[in-house]
Short mmCIF file of C-alpha atoms and ligand atoms in Angstrom, two decimals:
data_model
loop_
_atom_site.label_atom_id
_atom_site.label_comp_id
_atom_site.label_asym_id
_atom_site.label_seq_id
_atom_site.Cartn_x
_atom_site.Cartn_y
_atom_site.Cartn_z
CA UNK X 1 99.16 109.78 117.83
CA UNK X 2 102.23 111.22 115.37
CA UNK X 3 103.99 109.28 113.08
CA UNK X 4 107.24 110.01 115.17
CA UNK X 5 105.94 108.17 118.09
CA UNK X 6 104.85 104.57 115.28
CA UNK X 7 108.10 105.11 114.63
CA UNK X 8 109.78 104.79 117.25
CA UNK X 9 107.56 102.19 118.66
CA UNK X 10 107.62 99.77 115.48
CA UNK X 11 111.42 100.43 116.20
CA UNK X 12 111.18 99.06 119.63
CA UNK X 13 109.38 95.59 118.41
CA UNK X 14 112.32 95.32 115.94
CA UNK X 15 115.03 95.87 118.27
CA UNK X 16 113.40 93.75 120.47
CA UNK X 17 112.25 90.85 118.82
CA UNK X 18 114.75 87.62 118.02
CA UNK X 19 112.93 86.01 115.44
CA UNK X 20 110.88 87.47 113.12
CA UNK X 21 108.48 86.60 110.45
CA UNK X 22 107.96 89.17 107.48
CA UNK X 23 104.77 88.78 104.94
CA UNK X 24 103.42 91.11 102.24
CA UNK X 25 100.12 91.44 100.08
CA UNK X 26 99.53 88.95 97.71
CA UNK X 27 99.74 89.31 94.27
CA UNK X 28 102.95 91.13 95.71
CA UNK X 29 104.84 94.78 93.41
CA UNK X 30 107.31 96.19 93.35
CA UNK X 31 107.05 97.58 96.58
CA UNK X 32 105.81 94.71 98.44
CA UNK X 33 108.58 92.91 98.08
CA UNK X 34 111.69 95.37 97.66
CA UNK X 35 110.26 96.58 100.82
CA UNK X 36 110.10 92.44 102.23
CA UNK X 37 114.04 91.98 101.02
CA UNK X 38 115.11 95.87 102.24
CA UNK X 39 113.09 94.40 106.20
CA UNK X 40 115.11 91.10 105.66
CA UNK X 41 117.93 92.35 104.90
CA UNK X 42 118.12 95.21 107.84
CA UNK X 43 116.96 93.13 110.39
CA UNK X 44 120.05 90.73 109.57
CA UNK X 45 121.99 93.73 110.12
CA UNK X 46 120.75 93.55 113.28
CA UNK X 47 121.29 89.89 113.92
CA UNK X 48 117.96 88.66 114.03
CA UNK X 49 116.62 85.84 112.63
CA UNK X 50 113.51 87.00 110.13
CA UNK X 51 112.28 84.63 108.51
CA UNK X 52 109.97 85.81 105.02
CA UNK X 53 106.81 84.30 103.94
CA UNK X 54 104.41 84.20 100.52
CA UNK X 55 101.98 82.26 100.03
CA UNK X 56 103.17 78.45 97.70
CA UNK X 57 100.90 80.27 94.86
CA UNK X 58 102.27 83.35 94.00
CA UNK X 59 105.18 81.24 92.83
CA UNK X 60 105.85 82.29 90.31
CA UNK X 61 106.84 85.55 90.85
CA UNK X 62 105.84 88.52 87.97
CA UNK X 63 108.79 88.09 85.43
CA UNK X 64 110.25 91.34 86.13
CA UNK X 65 111.11 90.48 90.17
CA UNK X 66 112.36 87.20 89.55
CA UNK X 67 116.10 88.50 89.77
CA UNK X 68 115.36 89.81 93.57
CA UNK X 69 117.74 87.83 95.58
CA UNK X 70 114.23 85.90 97.17
CA UNK X 71 114.95 82.95 97.41
CA UNK X 72 114.75 82.27 101.14
CA UNK X 73 111.33 82.77 100.95
CA UNK X 74 109.18 80.25 103.08
CA UNK X 75 105.94 78.69 101.79
CA UNK X 76 104.47 77.37 104.54
CA UNK X 77 104.42 78.59 108.38
CA UNK X 78 107.12 78.55 110.34
CA UNK X 79 107.14 75.69 113.21
CA UNK X 80 107.65 78.08 115.95
CA UNK X 81 105.03 80.16 114.78
CA UNK X 82 103.79 81.64 118.32
CA UNK X 83 108.12 82.87 119.00
CA UNK X 84 107.89 84.91 116.33
CA UNK X 85 107.05 88.80 115.68
CA UNK X 86 104.50 89.11 112.15
CA UNK X 87 105.80 91.84 110.45
CA UNK X 88 103.21 93.28 107.53
CA UNK X 89 104.43 95.50 105.21
CA UNK X 90 102.37 97.48 102.24
CA UNK X 91 99.68 95.64 103.14
CA UNK X 92 97.09 97.35 104.16
CA UNK X 93 93.80 94.99 105.30
CA UNK X 94 94.83 92.08 106.79
CA UNK X 95 92.19 90.47 103.92
CA UNK X 96 94.71 90.74 100.43
CA UNK X 97 97.41 88.46 102.78
CA UNK X 98 94.48 85.61 102.97
CA UNK X 99 96.36 82.92 104.81
CA UNK X 100 94.55 81.28 107.49
CA UNK X 101 97.93 80.99 109.90
CA UNK X 102 98.68 84.30 110.07
CA UNK X 103 94.98 85.08 112.18
CA UNK X 104 96.81 82.90 114.61
CA UNK X 105 94.84 83.84 117.84
CA UNK X 106 97.97 84.81 120.49
CA UNK X 107 100.25 86.21 117.16
CA UNK X 108 101.46 89.89 117.85
CA UNK X 109 101.53 91.70 114.67
CA UNK X 110 103.68 94.94 113.49
CA UNK X 111 101.89 96.41 110.23
CA UNK X 112 104.31 98.80 108.52
CA UNK X 113 101.97 100.61 104.91
CA UNK X 114 101.41 102.96 103.68
CA UNK X 115 98.01 103.17 102.49
CA UNK X 116 95.60 105.67 104.38
CA UNK X 117 92.94 103.08 103.90
CA UNK X 118 94.75 100.98 106.58
CA UNK X 119 93.03 99.04 108.73
CA UNK X 120 95.55 99.53 111.49
CA UNK X 121 95.43 95.99 112.18
CA UNK X 122 98.60 95.47 113.55
CA UNK X 123 99.06 95.16 117.96
CA UNK X 124 101.74 98.21 116.75
CA UNK X 125 101.29 99.85 112.99
CA UNK X 126 102.98 102.49 111.74
CA UNK X 127 100.91 103.83 108.71
CA UNK X 128 101.90 106.82 106.94
CA UNK X 129 100.22 107.78 103.85
CA UNK X 130 102.61 110.64 102.75
CA UNK X 131 105.12 108.12 102.44
CA UNK X 132 106.18 107.25 98.64
CA UNK X 133 106.25 103.77 99.32
CA UNK X 134 106.79 101.33 102.05
CA UNK X 135 110.01 101.05 101.33
CA UNK X 136 110.33 104.28 102.19
CA UNK X 137 109.48 103.51 105.98
CA UNK X 138 111.78 100.58 106.48
CA UNK X 139 114.28 102.78 104.95
CA UNK X 140 113.73 105.26 107.27
CA UNK X 141 113.30 102.72 110.22
CA UNK X 142 116.82 101.92 109.12
CA UNK X 143 117.97 105.03 109.88
CA UNK X 144 115.76 104.76 113.46
CA UNK X 145 117.58 101.68 114.10
CA UNK X 146 121.32 103.01 113.22
CA UNK X 147 121.86 100.19 110.12
CA UNK X 148 123.82 101.18 107.23
CA UNK X 149 122.10 101.27 104.14
CA UNK X 150 124.03 98.15 102.61
CA UNK X 151 124.03 97.88 98.28
CA UNK X 152 121.75 94.53 98.31
CA UNK X 153 119.39 97.02 100.83
CA UNK X 154 119.54 99.81 98.84
CA UNK X 155 118.59 98.06 95.60
CA UNK X 156 115.66 96.23 96.75
CA UNK X 157 114.47 98.87 98.35
CA UNK X 158 114.79 101.17 95.09
CA UNK X 159 112.84 98.60 93.90
CA UNK X 160 109.54 99.20 95.92
CA UNK X 161 110.52 103.69 95.69
CA UNK X 162 111.02 103.19 91.04
CA UNK X 163 107.70 101.10 91.48
CA UNK X 164 105.22 102.51 93.39
CA UNK X 165 106.17 106.61 92.55
CA UNK X 166 105.47 105.74 89.08
CA UNK X 167 109.24 106.12 87.84
CA UNK X 168 108.88 109.13 90.30
CA UNK X 169 106.10 110.76 88.71
CA UNK X 170 103.24 109.78 90.85
CA UNK X 171 101.45 112.54 93.13
CA UNK X 172 103.37 110.45 96.03
CA UNK X 173 106.62 111.93 94.83
CA UNK X 174 107.75 113.78 96.97
CA UNK X 175 111.76 115.67 97.72
CA UNK X 176 111.51 112.95 100.11
CA UNK X 177 111.33 110.70 97.54
CA UNK X 178 114.17 112.07 95.87
CA UNK X 179 116.56 112.38 98.68
CA UNK X 180 115.89 108.70 99.38
CA UNK X 181 116.81 107.48 95.62
CA UNK X 182 119.66 109.60 95.85
CA UNK X 183 120.77 108.18 99.79
CA UNK X 184 120.38 104.21 97.84
CA UNK X 185 122.19 105.43 94.61
CA UNK X 186 124.76 106.97 96.86
CA UNK X 187 124.40 103.41 98.58
CA UNK X 188 125.29 101.31 95.60
CA UNK X 189 121.45 100.74 94.16
CA UNK X 190 121.93 101.62 89.93
CA UNK X 191 118.46 103.00 87.94
CA UNK X 192 119.86 101.69 85.15
CA UNK X 193 119.79 98.02 86.13
CA UNK X 194 116.32 98.21 87.75
CA UNK X 195 115.06 99.73 85.18
CA UNK X 196 116.26 97.11 82.92
CA UNK X 197 115.17 94.65 84.81
CA UNK X 198 112.11 95.56 86.26
CA UNK X 199 111.45 97.73 82.74
CA UNK X 200 112.06 96.66 80.08
CA UNK X 201 113.54 93.01 80.39
CA UNK X 202 109.49 92.23 79.18
CA UNK X 203 108.14 88.22 78.25
CA UNK X 204 106.52 89.18 74.54
CA UNK X 205 103.23 87.84 75.65
CA UNK X 206 102.49 90.56 77.86
CA UNK X 207 103.01 93.19 74.27
CA UNK X 208 100.19 90.74 72.53
CA UNK X 209 98.73 91.20 75.92
CA UNK X 210 98.85 94.68 75.81
CA UNK X 211 97.85 94.68 72.23
CA UNK X 212 94.70 92.93 72.87
CA UNK X 213 93.65 95.34 75.87
CA UNK X 214 94.35 98.07 73.68
CA UNK X 215 92.18 96.87 70.09
CA UNK X 216 89.26 96.73 72.90
CA UNK X 217 89.81 99.86 74.34
CA UNK X 218 86.25 102.19 74.86
CA UNK X 219 85.59 105.65 76.54
CA UNK X 220 82.39 106.40 78.34
CA UNK X 221 80.88 109.54 79.21
CA UNK X 222 82.99 111.54 76.63
CA UNK X 223 85.75 110.39 77.30
CA UNK X 224 86.25 111.30 81.46
CA UNK X 225 86.06 106.92 81.70
CA UNK X 226 88.35 105.21 79.63
CA UNK X 227 88.06 101.35 79.81
CA UNK X 228 88.90 98.33 78.14
CA UNK X 229 89.41 94.40 79.25
CA UNK X 230 90.70 91.03 78.68
CA UNK X 231 89.36 87.64 79.26
CA UNK X 232 90.92 84.24 79.84
CA UNK X 233 90.66 83.56 76.37
CA UNK X 234 93.84 86.67 75.96
CA UNK X 235 95.31 85.35 78.83
CA UNK X 236 95.61 81.33 77.36
CA UNK X 237 96.13 83.01 73.86
CA UNK X 238 98.73 85.24 74.44
CA UNK X 239 100.40 82.71 76.68
CA UNK X 240 100.28 85.22 79.15
CA UNK X 241 99.54 84.90 83.78
CA UNK X 242 97.54 87.21 85.66
CA UNK X 243 100.34 89.30 86.74
CA UNK X 244 101.80 90.27 82.89
CA UNK X 245 98.25 92.31 83.17
CA UNK X 246 100.22 94.80 85.31
CA UNK X 247 100.93 98.30 83.71
CA UNK X 248 98.41 98.20 81.04
CA UNK X 249 96.01 100.24 82.75
CA UNK X 250 98.54 103.32 82.93
CA UNK X 251 98.52 103.08 79.21
CA UNK X 252 94.84 104.14 79.43
CA UNK X 253 95.54 106.13 81.75
CA UNK X 254 97.68 108.96 79.44
CA UNK X 255 95.53 109.54 76.87
CA UNK X 256 93.49 113.63 77.26
CA UNK X 257 89.95 114.02 79.05
CA UNK X 258 90.48 110.66 81.26
CA UNK X 259 89.46 111.09 84.36
CA UNK X 260 89.17 107.52 85.34
CA UNK X 261 91.44 104.75 83.43
CA UNK X 262 89.81 101.07 83.91
CA UNK X 263 91.07 97.56 83.70
CA UNK X 264 89.03 94.88 83.75
CA UNK X 265 90.10 91.04 83.92
CA UNK X 266 88.67 87.60 84.12
CA UNK X 267 90.29 85.80 86.81
CA UNK X 268 92.49 82.39 85.52
CA UNK X 269 92.08 80.45 88.57
CA UNK X 270 89.70 77.57 88.19
CA UNK X 271 88.21 78.01 91.59
CA UNK X 272 88.07 81.95 91.14
CA UNK X 273 86.20 81.71 87.77
CA UNK X 274 83.85 83.82 86.73
CA UNK X 275 85.62 86.62 88.95
CA UNK X 276 86.85 90.10 88.07
CA UNK X 277 89.32 92.17 89.22
CA UNK X 278 88.87 96.28 88.34
CA UNK X 279 92.01 98.02 88.25
CA UNK X 280 90.62 101.72 88.96
CA UNK X 281 93.26 105.41 88.02
CA UNK X 282 92.46 108.51 88.36
CA UNK X 283 94.69 111.42 86.87
CA UNK X 284 94.34 113.90 89.49
CA UNK X 285 92.72 113.77 93.10
CA UNK X 286 88.91 114.54 91.81
CA UNK X 287 88.10 110.95 91.69
CA UNK X 288 88.91 108.91 94.58
CA UNK X 289 89.21 105.77 93.11
CA UNK X 290 90.19 103.94 96.60
CA UNK X 291 86.41 105.69 97.93
CA UNK X 292 84.98 103.05 94.63
CA UNK X 293 87.44 100.40 95.19
CA UNK X 294 86.58 100.31 98.91
CA UNK X 295 82.46 100.49 97.90
CA UNK X 296 83.32 97.13 96.22
CA UNK X 297 84.69 95.18 98.66
CA UNK X 298 88.38 96.73 97.97
CA UNK X 299 90.33 99.36 98.44
CA UNK X 300 93.73 101.41 97.59
CA UNK X 301 95.55 104.75 96.86
CA UNK X 302 92.86 107.74 96.04
CA UNK X 303 94.57 107.72 92.67
CA UNK X 304 95.02 103.64 92.35
CA UNK X 305 92.89 101.05 94.06
CA UNK X 306 91.09 97.45 92.72
CA UNK X 307 88.78 95.40 94.07
CA UNK X 308 87.39 92.22 92.58
CA UNK X 309 83.71 91.85 91.67
CA UNK X 310 80.86 88.49 90.70
CA UNK X 311 79.52 91.56 88.35
CA UNK X 312 79.27 90.95 84.46
CA UNK X 313 80.91 92.99 82.61
CA UNK X 314 78.45 95.61 81.86
CA UNK X 315 76.45 95.80 85.03
CA UNK X 316 80.08 96.89 86.35
CA UNK X 317 80.75 99.47 83.47
CA UNK X 318 77.18 101.09 84.89
CA UNK X 319 77.94 101.33 88.16
CA UNK X 320 81.54 102.63 87.83
CA UNK X 321 79.47 105.41 85.22
CA UNK X 322 77.61 106.11 88.30
CA UNK X 323 79.72 106.62 91.13
CA UNK X 324 82.77 107.83 89.16
CA UNK X 325 79.57 110.53 87.68
CA UNK X 326 78.94 111.33 92.09
CA UNK X 327 82.60 111.88 92.18
CA UNK X 328 82.40 114.35 89.30
P1 AMP C 1 95.95 96.88 91.26
O1 AMP C 1 95.07 97.75 90.13
O2 AMP C 1 96.45 95.79 91.67
O3 AMP C 1 97.20 97.61 90.43
O4 AMP C 1 95.88 97.51 92.95
C1 AMP C 1 95.83 99.22 92.51
C2 AMP C 1 95.89 99.67 94.11
O5 AMP C 1 94.43 99.23 95.33
C3 AMP C 1 97.22 98.76 94.80
O6 AMP C 1 98.18 99.63 95.81
C4 AMP C 1 96.58 98.31 95.56
O7 AMP C 1 96.66 98.18 97.54
C5 AMP C 1 95.10 98.48 96.02
N1 AMP C 1 94.31 96.84 95.52
C6 AMP C 1 93.82 96.44 94.93
N2 AMP C 1 93.13 95.50 94.67
C7 AMP C 1 93.07 95.58 96.57
C8 AMP C 1 91.70 94.27 97.64
N3 AMP C 1 91.21 93.98 96.84
N4 AMP C 1 91.78 95.31 98.19
C9 AMP C 1 92.52 95.96 98.63
N5 AMP C 1 93.35 96.85 98.04
C10 AMP C 1 93.68 96.49 96.69
MN1 MN C 2 102.28 97.15 97.15
MN1 MN C 3 103.36 100.52 98.24
#
């Protein structure tokens, strides 16, 4: 099935629906929230009733995204769920939104995403791994549906674009990403404003947490793996929450000789004590980190993937050495 057909199909679904429920993945990032809000604004222009849902425990949202106008997001299932078309954005796998009511029999799901390992869990799927971000798919849908890109929509979609492309530096940055950026800027998005809000308004605790992580960096296999870890104490002592470790792994990737960068952090929630979240980043296509993450119960992109594990740190690192070594 070609991507064009999927775009048409999803556009038809959106056109036909009156009431919708939009959602994304847990621990939402810039693309998740930008796509969610962008789609909300798109459907509002079409005079639909597009509710947005995020679980209550996602709040407060990561500091850098709190400025986005997401006040209308609901944290409870809507009473009229069965009347709503459910639209997942940026979610590769339904398990990344661990909320029971979204698994209710009989609900119709549209799945709009760019993860190459998307499980196609929707009744209708628009899954295009060549898209730089899910926001790009929302942008294409706006064109398909003849919806003008307004300034608030442009701002929201620009956040998804700039975060998922690593500020236009990752391999998913193609000419389409730049064309989209140009159009969003023409529609009123301000790169400088987004940069200030998203990248340069970080709480001070992040710098302290980064310092902890950098102080503990070590390298394995002649530097092929550059790794570090954060403990619960690191988060508590620095006054950080889980979102505050976002971006730390990219510092490790930037070091000469690194093939795979690894950040392991202990999860903070009481019921998740003993679990570790692992973030993997590879520098090029030599190692597909999503394959490693999938083998350990997670997933992601070729160069950015993650999973959660009960493995203790030494075993975990040994496993990663073996897995990376097999692909080298
Ligand atoms: P992170 O390391 O959490 O920033 O995630 C990097 C990429 O991996 C993102 O694109 C996520 O969509 C994906 N990812 C992270 N954790 C998981 C998981 N547990 N299951 C599937 N995909 C994941
Ligand atoms: Mn995402
Ligand atoms: Mn994305």
